[in-house]
PDB file of C-alpha atoms in Angstrom:
ATOM      1  CA  LEU I   1     -17.839  50.884  -5.630  1.00  0.00           C
ATOM      2  CA  GLN I   2     -16.397  54.338  -4.920  1.00  0.00           C
ATOM      3  CA  GLY I   3     -17.756  57.398  -3.080  1.00  0.00           C
ATOM      4  CA  ALA I   4     -16.976  60.047  -0.489  1.00  0.00           C
ATOM      5  CA  LEU I   5     -17.981  60.736   3.109  1.00  0.00           C
ATOM      6  CA  VAL I   6     -18.396  64.468   3.995  1.00  0.00           C
ATOM      7  CA  LEU I   7     -18.690  65.575   7.651  1.00  0.00           C
ATOM      8  CA  ASP I   8     -18.986  69.361   7.098  1.00  0.00           C
ATOM      9  CA  LYS I   9     -20.241  70.637   3.754  1.00  0.00           C
ATOM     10  CA  ASP I  10     -18.887  74.137   4.474  1.00  0.00           C
ATOM     11  CA  LYS I  11     -15.421  72.766   5.038  1.00  0.00           C
ATOM     12  CA  GLU I  12     -15.562  69.897   2.558  1.00  0.00           C
ATOM     13  CA  ALA I  13     -11.901  70.189   1.656  1.00  0.00           C
ATOM     14  CA  VAL I  14     -10.769  69.187   5.139  1.00  0.00           C
ATOM     15  CA  SER I  15     -13.722  67.111   6.384  1.00  0.00           C
ATOM     16  CA  SER I  16     -14.248  64.611   3.581  1.00  0.00           C
ATOM     17  CA  MET I  17     -12.702  61.250   2.797  1.00  0.00           C
ATOM     18  CA  LYS I  18     -12.940  58.905  -0.097  1.00  0.00           C
ATOM     19  CA  VAL I  19     -14.601  55.529   0.444  1.00  0.00           C
ATOM     20  CA  LEU I  20     -13.824  52.378  -1.529  1.00  0.00           C
ATOM     21  CA  TYR I  21     -15.945  49.218  -1.135  1.00  0.00           C
ATOM     22  CA  VAL I  22     -15.056  45.954  -2.820  1.00  0.00           C
ATOM     23  CA  ALA I  23     -18.275  44.118  -3.578  1.00  0.00           C
ATOM     24  CA  PRO I  24     -18.303  40.383  -2.805  1.00  0.00           C
ATOM     25  CA  PRO I  25     -18.750  37.957  -5.709  1.00  0.00           C
ATOM     26  CA  LYS I  26     -22.233  36.892  -6.615  1.00  0.00           C
ATOM     27  CA  SER I  27     -23.461  33.950  -4.621  1.00  0.00           C
ATOM     28  CA  THR I  28     -23.828  30.695  -6.528  1.00  0.00           C
ATOM     29  CA  ALA I  29     -26.482  28.131  -5.899  1.00  0.00           C
ATOM     30  CA  ASN I  30     -25.387  24.970  -4.116  1.00  0.00           C
ATOM     31  CA  ASN I  31     -25.162  22.270  -6.765  1.00  0.00           C
ATOM     32  CA  GLY I  32     -25.504  19.506  -4.192  1.00  0.00           C
ATOM     33  CA  ASP I  33     -21.979  18.117  -4.643  1.00  0.00           C
ATOM     34  CA  ASP I  34     -21.260  18.190  -0.901  1.00  0.00           C
ATOM     35  CA  GLU I  35     -24.522  16.449  -0.164  1.00  0.00           C
ATOM     36  CA  LYS I  36     -23.805  13.848  -2.829  1.00  0.00           C
ATOM     37  CA  SER I  37     -20.341  13.288  -1.356  1.00  0.00           C
ATOM     38  CA  GLU I  38     -21.779  12.737   2.123  1.00  0.00           C
ATOM     39  CA  THR I  39     -24.399  10.395   0.686  1.00  0.00           C
ATOM     40  CA  LYS I  40     -21.673   8.416  -1.141  1.00  0.00           C
ATOM     41  CA  LYS I  41     -19.720   8.103   2.124  1.00  0.00           C
ATOM     42  CA  LYS I  42     -22.815   6.748   3.831  1.00  0.00           C
ATOM     43  CA  GLU I  43     -23.374   4.316   0.971  1.00  0.00           C
ATOM     44  CA  ASP I  44     -19.768   3.118   1.156  1.00  0.00           C
ATOM     45  CA  SER I  45     -20.089   2.746   4.914  1.00  0.00           C
ATOM     46  CA  LEU I  46     -23.244   0.671   4.482  1.00  0.00           C
ATOM     47  CA  GLU I  47     -21.483  -1.528   1.917  1.00  0.00           C
ATOM     48  CA  ASP I  48     -18.636  -2.067   4.378  1.00  0.00           C
ATOM     49  CA  VAL I  49     -21.059  -3.040   7.143  1.00  0.00           C
ATOM     50  CA  VAL I  50     -22.815  -5.522   4.875  1.00  0.00           C
ATOM     51  CA  PHE I  51     -19.509  -7.031   3.727  1.00  0.00           C
ATOM     52  CA  LYS I  52     -18.323  -7.390   7.338  1.00  0.00           C
ATOM     53  CA  ALA I  53     -21.566  -9.199   8.123  1.00  0.00           C
ATOM     54  CA  LYS I  54     -20.892 -11.568   5.235  1.00  0.00           C
ATOM     55  CA  LEU I  55     -17.383 -12.187   6.602  1.00  0.00           C
ATOM     56  CA  GLY I  56     -18.864 -12.940  10.008  1.00  0.00           C
ATOM     57  CA  HIS I  57     -21.222 -15.483   8.452  1.00  0.00           C
ATOM     58  CA  LEU I  58     -18.325 -17.007   6.527  1.00  0.00           C
ATOM     59  CA  ALA I  59     -16.313 -17.362   9.747  1.00  0.00           C
ATOM     60  CA  SER I  60     -19.244 -19.132  11.430  1.00  0.00           C
ATOM     61  CA  LEU I  61     -19.061 -21.821   8.729  1.00  0.00           C
ATOM     62  CA  ARG I  62     -15.305 -22.351   9.134  1.00  0.00           C
ATOM     63  CA  THR I  63     -15.551 -25.643  11.029  1.00  0.00           C
ATOM     64  CA  LYS I  64     -18.970 -26.748   9.814  1.00  0.00           C
ATOM     65  CA  ASN I  65     -19.209 -27.140   6.051  1.00  0.00           C
ATOM     66  CA  ALA I  66     -16.076 -26.801   3.927  1.00  0.00           C
ATOM     67  CA  THR I  67     -17.963 -26.953   0.612  1.00  0.00           C
ATOM     68  CA  VAL I  68     -20.378 -24.150   1.489  1.00  0.00           C
ATOM     69  CA  TYR I  69     -17.530 -22.157   3.015  1.00  0.00           C
ATOM     70  CA  LYS I  70     -15.434 -22.331  -0.154  1.00  0.00           C
ATOM     71  CA  ASP I  71     -18.400 -21.400  -2.357  1.00  0.00           C
ATOM     72  CA  ILE I  72     -19.156 -18.305  -0.277  1.00  0.00           C
ATOM     73  CA  ALA I  73     -15.465 -17.392  -0.040  1.00  0.00           C
ATOM     74  CA  THR I  74     -15.199 -17.521  -3.841  1.00  0.00           C
ATOM     75  CA  THR I  75     -18.254 -15.263  -4.179  1.00  0.00           C
ATOM     76  CA  LEU I  76     -16.842 -12.760  -1.699  1.00  0.00           C
ATOM     77  CA  MET I  77     -13.461 -12.838  -3.428  1.00  0.00           C
ATOM     78  CA  ASP I  78     -15.189 -11.978  -6.709  1.00  0.00           C
ATOM     79  CA  GLU I  79     -17.037  -9.164  -4.929  1.00  0.00           C
ATOM     80  CA  ARG I  80     -13.961  -7.693  -3.221  1.00  0.00           C
ATOM     81  CA  PRO I  81     -10.744  -9.252  -4.527  1.00  0.00           C
ATOM     82  CA  GLU I  82      -8.633  -6.696  -2.618  1.00  0.00           C
ATOM     83  CA  SER I  83     -10.136  -7.351   0.819  1.00  0.00           C
ATOM     84  CA  VAL I  84      -7.359  -8.098   3.313  1.00  0.00           C
ATOM     85  CA  PRO I  85      -9.802  -9.207   6.088  1.00  0.00           C
ATOM     86  CA  LEU I  86     -11.230 -11.787   3.667  1.00  0.00           C
ATOM     87  CA  LEU I  87      -7.725 -12.994   2.895  1.00  0.00           C
ATOM     88  CA  THR I  88      -6.980 -13.331   6.623  1.00  0.00           C
ATOM     89  CA  GLU I  89     -10.177 -15.306   7.154  1.00  0.00           C
ATOM     90  CA  MET I  90      -9.274 -17.664   4.305  1.00  0.00           C
ATOM     91  CA  LEU I  91      -5.853 -18.222   5.882  1.00  0.00           C
ATOM     92  CA  THR I  92      -7.514 -19.133   9.185  1.00  0.00           C
ATOM     93  CA  PHE I  93      -9.725 -21.627   7.350  1.00  0.00           C
ATOM     94  CA  ALA I  94      -6.668 -23.134   5.648  1.00  0.00           C
ATOM     95  CA  LEU I  95      -5.113 -23.708   9.080  1.00  0.00           C
ATOM     96  CA  GLU I  96      -8.200 -24.747  11.043  1.00  0.00           C
ATOM     97  CA  GLY I  97     -10.865 -25.941   8.610  1.00  0.00           C
ATOM     98  CA  PRO I  98     -12.042 -29.568   8.426  1.00  0.00           C
ATOM     99  CA  LEU I  99      -9.843 -31.946   6.463  1.00  0.00           C
ATOM    100  CA  PRO I 100     -11.162 -33.846   3.440  1.00  0.00           C
ATOM    101  CA  ASP I 101     -12.239 -37.417   4.129  1.00  0.00           C
ATOM    102  CA  GLY I 102      -9.329 -39.812   4.343  1.00  0.00           C
ATOM    103  CA  GLU I 103      -6.696 -37.091   4.698  1.00  0.00           C
ATOM    104  CA  ALA I 104      -6.200 -37.194   8.470  1.00  0.00           C
ATOM    105  CA  ASP I 105      -2.764 -38.788   8.071  1.00  0.00           C
ATOM    106  CA  ASN I 106      -1.693 -36.098   5.594  1.00  0.00           C
ATOM    107  CA  GLU I 107      -2.868 -33.052   7.536  1.00  0.00           C
ATOM    108  CA  ASP I 108       0.349 -31.053   7.220  1.00  0.00           C
ATOM    109  CA  GLN I 109       0.564 -31.555   3.450  1.00  0.00           C
ATOM    110  CA  VAL I 110      -3.121 -30.696   2.979  1.00  0.00           C
ATOM    111  CA  ARG I 111      -2.889 -27.520   5.053  1.00  0.00           C
ATOM    112  CA  LEU I 112       0.324 -26.493   3.328  1.00  0.00           C
ATOM    113  CA  ALA I 113      -1.397 -26.801  -0.049  1.00  0.00           C
ATOM    114  CA  GLU I 114      -4.292 -24.654   1.204  1.00  0.00           C
ATOM    115  CA  VAL I 115      -1.952 -21.987   2.598  1.00  0.00           C
ATOM    116  CA  GLU I 116      -0.079 -21.956  -0.716  1.00  0.00           C
ATOM    117  CA  LYS I 117      -3.393 -21.234  -2.481  1.00  0.00           C
ATOM    118  CA  VAL I 118      -4.093 -18.327  -0.130  1.00  0.00           C
ATOM    119  CA  TYR I 119      -0.595 -16.970  -0.735  1.00  0.00           C
ATOM    120  CA  ASN I 120      -1.055 -17.105  -4.506  1.00  0.00           C
ATOM    121  CA  GLN I 121      -4.482 -15.466  -4.267  1.00  0.00           C
ATOM    122  CA  SER I 122      -3.044 -12.679  -2.129  1.00  0.00           C
ATOM    123  CA  LEU I 123      -0.602 -11.469  -4.773  1.00  0.00           C
ATOM    124  CA  LYS I 124      -1.411  -8.445  -6.929  1.00  0.00           C
ATOM    125  CA  GLU I 125      -0.272 -10.269 -10.069  1.00  0.00           C
ATOM    126  CA  ASN I 126      -3.049 -12.798  -9.468  1.00  0.00           C
ATOM    127  CA  GLY I 127      -5.718 -10.184  -8.725  1.00  0.00           C
ATOM    128  CA  GLY I 128      -5.110 -10.050  -4.973  1.00  0.00           C
ATOM    129  CA  PRO I 129      -4.489  -7.048  -2.704  1.00  0.00           C
ATOM    130  CA  ILE I 130      -0.799  -7.520  -1.884  1.00  0.00           C
ATOM    131  CA  ASP I 131       2.035  -6.160  -4.009  1.00  0.00           C
ATOM    132  CA  PRO I 132       5.286  -7.132  -2.212  1.00  0.00           C
ATOM    133  CA  LEU I 133       7.324  -4.724  -4.364  1.00  0.00           C
ATOM    134  CA  ALA I 134       5.060  -1.780  -3.540  1.00  0.00           C
ATOM    135  CA  LEU I 135       5.200  -2.680   0.153  1.00  0.00           C
ATOM    136  CA  ALA I 136       8.993  -2.920   0.030  1.00  0.00           C
ATOM    137  CA  GLN I 137       9.217   0.488  -1.641  1.00  0.00           C
ATOM    138  CA  TYR I 138       6.823   2.085   0.857  1.00  0.00           C
ATOM    139  CA  PHE I 139       8.433   0.690   4.001  1.00  0.00           C
ATOM    140  CA  GLY I 140      11.902   1.204   2.580  1.00  0.00           C
ATOM    141  CA  LEU I 141      11.321   4.909   3.205  1.00  0.00           C
ATOM    142  CA  ASN I 142      10.939   6.590   6.576  1.00  0.00           C
ATOM    143  CA  GLU I 143       7.292   6.487   7.574  1.00  0.00           C
ATOM    144  CA  PRO I 144       5.470   9.830   7.951  1.00  0.00           C
ATOM    145  CA  ASP I 145       5.383  11.013  11.558  1.00  0.00           C
ATOM    146  CA  LYS I 146       2.129  11.165  13.517  1.00  0.00           C
ATOM    147  CA  ASP I 147       1.605  14.903  12.988  1.00  0.00           C
ATOM    148  CA  GLU I 148       1.927  14.523   9.220  1.00  0.00           C
ATOM    149  CA  LEU I 149      -0.547  11.649   9.192  1.00  0.00           C
ATOM    150  CA  ASP I 150      -3.037  13.534  11.369  1.00  0.00           C
ATOM    151  CA  ALA I 151      -2.883  16.469   8.963  1.00  0.00           C
ATOM    152  CA  ASP I 152      -3.294  14.378   5.801  1.00  0.00           C
ATOM    153  CA  ASP I 153      -6.229  11.958   5.701  1.00  0.00           C
ATOM    154  CA  GLU I 154      -5.085  10.450   2.404  1.00  0.00           C
ATOM    155  CA  ALA I 155      -1.593   9.695   3.737  1.00  0.00           C
ATOM    156  CA  LYS I 156      -3.097   8.326   6.933  1.00  0.00           C
ATOM    157  CA  GLU I 157      -5.384   5.974   5.021  1.00  0.00           C
ATOM    158  CA  LEU I 158      -2.491   4.834   2.800  1.00  0.00           C
ATOM    159  CA  ASN I 159      -0.343   4.132   5.868  1.00  0.00           C
ATOM    160  CA  LYS I 160      -3.115   2.080   7.476  1.00  0.00           C
ATOM    161  CA  ASP I 161      -3.739   0.155   4.252  1.00  0.00           C
ATOM    162  CA  MET I 162      -0.041  -0.630   3.735  1.00  0.00           C
ATOM    163  CA  LYS I 163       0.407  -1.846   7.310  1.00  0.00           C
ATOM    164  CA  GLU I 164      -2.658  -4.082   7.030  1.00  0.00           C
ATOM    165  CA  LYS I 165      -1.314  -5.650   3.831  1.00  0.00           C
ATOM    166  CA  ARG I 166       2.196  -6.047   5.268  1.00  0.00           C
ATOM    167  CA  ASP I 167       0.868  -7.780   8.399  1.00  0.00           C
ATOM    168  CA  ALA I 168      -1.246 -10.120   6.290  1.00  0.00           C
ATOM    169  CA  LEU I 169       1.726 -10.994   4.072  1.00  0.00           C
ATOM    170  CA  LYS I 170       3.953 -11.672   7.098  1.00  0.00           C
ATOM    171  CA  LYS I 171       1.331 -13.954   8.633  1.00  0.00           C
ATOM    172  CA  ILE I 172       0.839 -15.918   5.396  1.00  0.00           C
ATOM    173  CA  LEU I 173       4.584 -16.348   4.871  1.00  0.00           C
ATOM    174  CA  LEU I 174       5.098 -17.476   8.484  1.00  0.00           C
ATOM    175  CA  GLU I 175       2.363 -20.125   8.326  1.00  0.00           C
ATOM    176  CA  ARG I 176       3.596 -21.278   4.917  1.00  0.00           C
ATOM    177  CA  ALA I 177       7.213 -21.664   6.082  1.00  0.00           C
ATOM    178  CA  SER I 178       6.159 -23.350   9.324  1.00  0.00           C
ATOM    179  CA  LEU I 179       4.145 -25.996   7.485  1.00  0.00           C
ATOM    180  CA  CYS I 180       6.917 -26.441   4.921  1.00  0.00           C
ATOM    181  CA  GLY I 181       9.317 -27.163   7.788  1.00  0.00           C
ATOM    182  CA  ILE I 182       7.015 -29.794   9.283  1.00  0.00           C
ATOM    183  CA  VAL I 183       6.601 -31.482   5.896  1.00  0.00           C
ATOM    184  CA  ALA I 184      10.334 -31.298   5.051  1.00  0.00           C
ATOM    185  CA  ASP I 185      11.173 -32.859   8.419  1.00  0.00           C
ATOM    186  CA  LYS I 186       9.238 -35.940   7.299  1.00  0.00           C
ATOM    187  CA  ASP I 187      10.113 -35.965   3.596  1.00  0.00           C
ATOM    188  CA  SER I 188      13.542 -34.890   2.302  1.00  0.00           C
ATOM    189  CA  ALA I 189      12.061 -34.337  -1.166  1.00  0.00           C
ATOM    190  CA  GLU I 190      10.346 -31.214   0.227  1.00  0.00           C
ATOM    191  CA  VAL I 191      13.524 -29.563   1.535  1.00  0.00           C
ATOM    192  CA  SER I 192      13.924 -27.247  -1.468  1.00  0.00           C
ATOM    193  CA  GLN I 193      10.387 -25.925  -1.001  1.00  0.00           C
ATOM    194  CA  PHE I 194      11.186 -25.294   2.664  1.00  0.00           C
ATOM    195  CA  GLU I 195      14.333 -23.380   1.699  1.00  0.00           C
ATOM    196  CA  LYS I 196      12.367 -21.118  -0.654  1.00  0.00           C
ATOM    197  CA  ALA I 197       9.621 -20.532   1.916  1.00  0.00           C
ATOM    198  CA  VAL I 198      12.152 -19.492   4.583  1.00  0.00           C
ATOM    199  CA  LYS I 199      13.947 -17.224   2.120  1.00  0.00           C
ATOM    200  CA  ASP I 200      10.662 -15.421   1.389  1.00  0.00           C
ATOM    201  CA  LEU I 201       9.831 -15.271   5.094  1.00  0.00           C
ATOM    202  CA  LYS I 202      13.171 -13.772   6.153  1.00  0.00           C
ATOM    203  CA  GLN I 203      12.680 -10.868   3.750  1.00  0.00           C
ATOM    204  CA  TRP I 204       9.706  -9.701   5.807  1.00  0.00           C
ATOM    205  CA  SER I 205       9.905 -11.115   9.325  1.00  0.00           C
ATOM    206  CA  SER I 206      12.238 -11.315  12.262  1.00  0.00           C
ATOM    207  CA  VAL I 207      11.529 -12.233  15.864  1.00  0.00           C
ATOM    208  CA  GLU I 208      11.883  -8.565  16.821  1.00  0.00           C
ATOM    209  CA  SER I 209       9.403  -7.383  14.169  1.00  0.00           C
ATOM    210  CA  LEU I 210       6.559  -9.623  15.370  1.00  0.00           C
ATOM    211  CA  LYS I 211       4.171  -8.464  18.095  1.00  0.00           C
ATOM    212  CA  ASP I 212       2.499 -11.732  19.074  1.00  0.00           C
ATOM    213  CA  ASP I 213       4.562 -14.065  21.297  1.00  0.00           C
ATOM    214  CA  ASP I 214       3.069 -17.213  19.767  1.00  0.00           C
ATOM    215  CA  GLU I 215       4.100 -15.986  16.316  1.00  0.00           C
ATOM    216  CA  LYS I 216       7.612 -15.338  17.674  1.00  0.00           C
ATOM    217  CA  ILE I 217       7.698 -18.907  19.002  1.00  0.00           C
ATOM    218  CA  LYS I 218       6.570 -20.285  15.648  1.00  0.00           C
ATOM    219  CA  LEU I 219       9.205 -18.236  13.822  1.00  0.00           C
ATOM    220  CA  ALA I 220      11.990 -19.350  16.201  1.00  0.00           C
ATOM    221  CA  ILE I 221      11.036 -23.009  15.718  1.00  0.00           C
ATOM    222  CA  THR I 222      10.838 -22.588  11.934  1.00  0.00           C
ATOM    223  CA  LEU I 223      14.273 -20.954  11.755  1.00  0.00           C
ATOM    224  CA  ALA I 224      15.722 -23.637  14.042  1.00  0.00           C
ATOM    225  CA  ARG I 225      14.352 -26.344  11.740  1.00  0.00           C
ATOM    226  CA  TYR I 226      15.814 -24.512   8.774  1.00  0.00           C
ATOM    227  CA  ALA I 227      19.234 -24.458  10.485  1.00  0.00           C
ATOM    228  CA  ARG I 228      18.955 -28.162  11.284  1.00  0.00           C
ATOM    229  CA  ILE I 229      17.424 -29.499   8.049  1.00  0.00           C
ATOM    230  CA  CYS I 230      18.788 -27.191   5.358  1.00  0.00           C
ATOM    231  CA  GLN I 231      22.060 -25.955   6.824  1.00  0.00           C
ATOM    232  CA  GLU I 232      22.916 -28.902   9.097  1.00  0.00           C
ATOM    233  CA  LYS I 233      23.911 -26.426  11.822  1.00  0.00           C
ATOM    234  CA  MET I 234      22.764 -28.123  14.996  1.00  0.00           C
ATOM    235  CA  SER I 235      24.437 -25.642  17.335  1.00  0.00           C
ATOM    236  CA  LEU I 236      22.733 -22.733  15.596  1.00  0.00           C
ATOM    237  CA  ALA I 237      19.377 -24.467  15.840  1.00  0.00           C
ATOM    238  CA  ILE I 238      19.856 -25.040  19.584  1.00  0.00           C
ATOM    239  CA  SER I 239      20.987 -21.451  20.175  1.00  0.00           C
ATOM    240  CA  LEU I 240      17.927 -20.045  18.355  1.00  0.00           C
ATOM    241  CA  LEU I 241      15.596 -22.078  20.544  1.00  0.00           C
ATOM    242  CA  LEU I 242      17.430 -21.264  23.782  1.00  0.00           C
ATOM    243  CA  LYS I 243      17.390 -17.553  22.946  1.00  0.00           C
ATOM    244  CA  ALA I 244      13.644 -17.703  22.298  1.00  0.00           C
ATOM    245  CA  LYS I 245      13.126 -19.464  25.651  1.00  0.00           C
ATOM    246  CA  LYS I 246      15.120 -16.712  27.373  1.00  0.00           C
ATOM    247  CA  ASP I 247      13.442 -13.783  25.609  1.00  0.00           C
ATOM    248  CA  LEU I 248       9.836 -14.982  25.648  1.00  0.00           C
ATOM    249  CA  SER I 249       7.909 -15.323  28.874  1.00  0.00           C
ATOM    250  CA  SER I 250       4.352 -15.596  27.574  1.00  0.00           C
ATOM    251  CA  GLY I 251       2.432 -17.383  24.870  1.00  0.00           C
ATOM    252  CA  LYS I 252       0.368 -20.521  25.081  1.00  0.00           C
ATOM    253  CA  ASN I 253       2.850 -22.401  22.898  1.00  0.00           C
ATOM    254  CA  LEU I 254       6.001 -21.943  24.981  1.00  0.00           C
ATOM    255  CA  LYS I 255       6.182 -25.690  25.572  1.00  0.00           C
ATOM    256  CA  LEU I 256       6.706 -26.176  21.825  1.00  0.00           C
ATOM    257  CA  LEU I 257      10.194 -24.686  22.214  1.00  0.00           C
ATOM    258  CA  ASP I 258      11.062 -27.403  24.744  1.00  0.00           C
ATOM    259  CA  ASP I 259       9.594 -30.105  22.512  1.00  0.00           C
ATOM    260  CA  GLU I 260      11.718 -28.899  19.604  1.00  0.00           C
ATOM    261  CA  LEU I 261      14.823 -28.838  21.803  1.00  0.00           C
ATOM    262  CA  LEU I 262      14.163 -32.413  22.920  1.00  0.00           C
ATOM    263  CA  SER I 263      13.943 -33.566  19.309  1.00  0.00           C
ATOM    264  CA  LEU I 264      17.251 -31.829  18.602  1.00  0.00           C
ATOM    265  CA  PHE I 265      18.991 -33.401  21.600  1.00  0.00           C
ATOM    266  CA  ASP I 266      17.975 -36.819  20.245  1.00  0.00           C
ATOM    267  CA  VAL I 267      20.084 -36.325  17.107  1.00  0.00           C
ATOM    268  CA  VAL I 268      23.079 -34.518  18.634  1.00  0.00           C
ATOM    269  CA  ASP I 269      25.794 -36.648  20.217  1.00  0.00           C
ATOM    270  CA  GLY I 270      26.650 -36.021  23.848  1.00  0.00           C
ATOM    271  CA  MET I 271      23.414 -34.213  24.711  1.00  0.00           C
ATOM    272  CA  SER I 272      21.687 -37.004  26.682  1.00  0.00           C
ATOM    273  CA  HIS I 273      22.400 -35.372  30.069  1.00  0.00           C
ATOM    274  CA  VAL I 274      21.022 -32.025  28.807  1.00  0.00           C
ATOM    275  CA  LYS I 275      17.911 -33.818  27.613  1.00  0.00           C
ATOM    276  CA  GLU I 276      17.437 -35.402  31.033  1.00  0.00           C
ATOM    277  CA  ASN I 277      17.713 -31.994  32.727  1.00  0.00           C
ATOM    278  CA  LEU I 278      15.225 -30.483  30.303  1.00  0.00           C
ATOM    279  CA  ASN I 279      12.790 -33.350  30.861  1.00  0.00           C
ATOM    280  CA  GLU I 280      13.015 -32.901  34.616  1.00  0.00           C
ATOM    281  CA  GLY I 281      12.237 -29.228  34.204  1.00  0.00           C
ATOM    282  CA  LEU I 282       9.259 -30.059  31.993  1.00  0.00           C
ATOM    283  CA  TYR I 283       7.857 -32.525  34.525  1.00  0.00           C
ATOM    284  CA  TYR I 284       8.246 -29.867  37.212  1.00  0.00           C
ATOM    285  CA  ARG I 285       6.508 -27.128  35.185  1.00  0.00           C
ATOM    286  CA  HIS I 286       3.925 -29.396  33.569  1.00  0.00           C
ATOM    287  CA  PRO I 287       3.226 -32.193  36.074  1.00  0.00           C
ATOM    288  CA  VAL I 288       1.094 -35.128  34.938  1.00  0.00           C
ATOM    289  CA  PHE I 289      -1.424 -36.326  37.486  1.00  0.00           C
ATOM    290  CA  LYS I 290      -2.919 -39.783  37.201  1.00  0.00           C
ATOM    291  CA  ARG I 291      -6.484 -40.245  38.268  1.00  0.00           C
ATOM    292  CA  ASN I 292      -7.296 -43.027  40.697  1.00  0.00           C
ATOM    293  CA  VAL I 293      -9.942 -45.310  39.227  1.00  0.00           C
TER     294      VAL I 293
END
C-alpha cells in the first residue's frame, strides 16, 4: 500500500512525505496439526506408562512362576521387540529366576544357556534393539557436547538411546563371559566358548569403563580366570586380582576376589605361605562366631 502524509497543504512540496505499508499475509485457519501432535505425544506417553506397568508386573513374577513369566515376556517382546528395559528384565530373570526341576546341580550351565538366549534376542539381526556395529560407529566418534545436546532434542534422544543400548550390551556380555568362565573351570570342553565370550566382552568393557563396583569385581575375576584357564598365565591372573583389591574399596562382593585368589594359590607352587597370610586376613575381616548351644 502506498500513500502520502501532508502536514501543510499550502506548502505541500516541503511538508509532505511518502508512506509505504507492507500488508501482512492473510491469516490461515489453524488446521489442528499442533493439537494433533500434542495429542499423539500424550498417547505415546500413556502407552509408555502402560508398558512400564506391564514390566513391573513381569518383574513381580520373576521368582514365582517361570512358565507364566516366559509367556508374558514373549508377549511383551512381540509388542515391543526394541525395548531395552524389557531386555534388561529378561537378563535379570536369566540370572535369578527359578531353576527347572532337577537342574539344581547344573545351575551354571542352565543360567548360561538362558543368558545366551537373551544375548541372541538382543541383536538387531534377530529383531532385537542392539546393533553392535551401529554402536561402535556412534561411539567411535566424539560425542556431542552438552550444549549441542541441549540445543538439539533429536540428538539428545539419540545419545540417550545409544547409551542405554550400549550399557545393556555390556551387562549381557559381562554376565555371559562370567558364567562361561565358571562352566569352563569345571569342564575343559567349554574353554573355546569361554574364549569367544571374553573376546566379545573385551571389545566393549574394561574395569575403568564400568561404573558399578560389583561389576568391576566380576570383570576382574572373569579376566583372571581367562588368564589362568585359556592363557595359562598364573602371574597375570594373580596381578589382575591384586590390582582389583587395591583399586576397589566398596561392593558387596569384594570377598569374591579373595576367594578367587585362594583358589589360584592352591594351584601355584610356592604360594602356601601367601595363602596362609590371606586366610588370616580373611578371618580378621570376616570373623566366624560360633553360637553356644
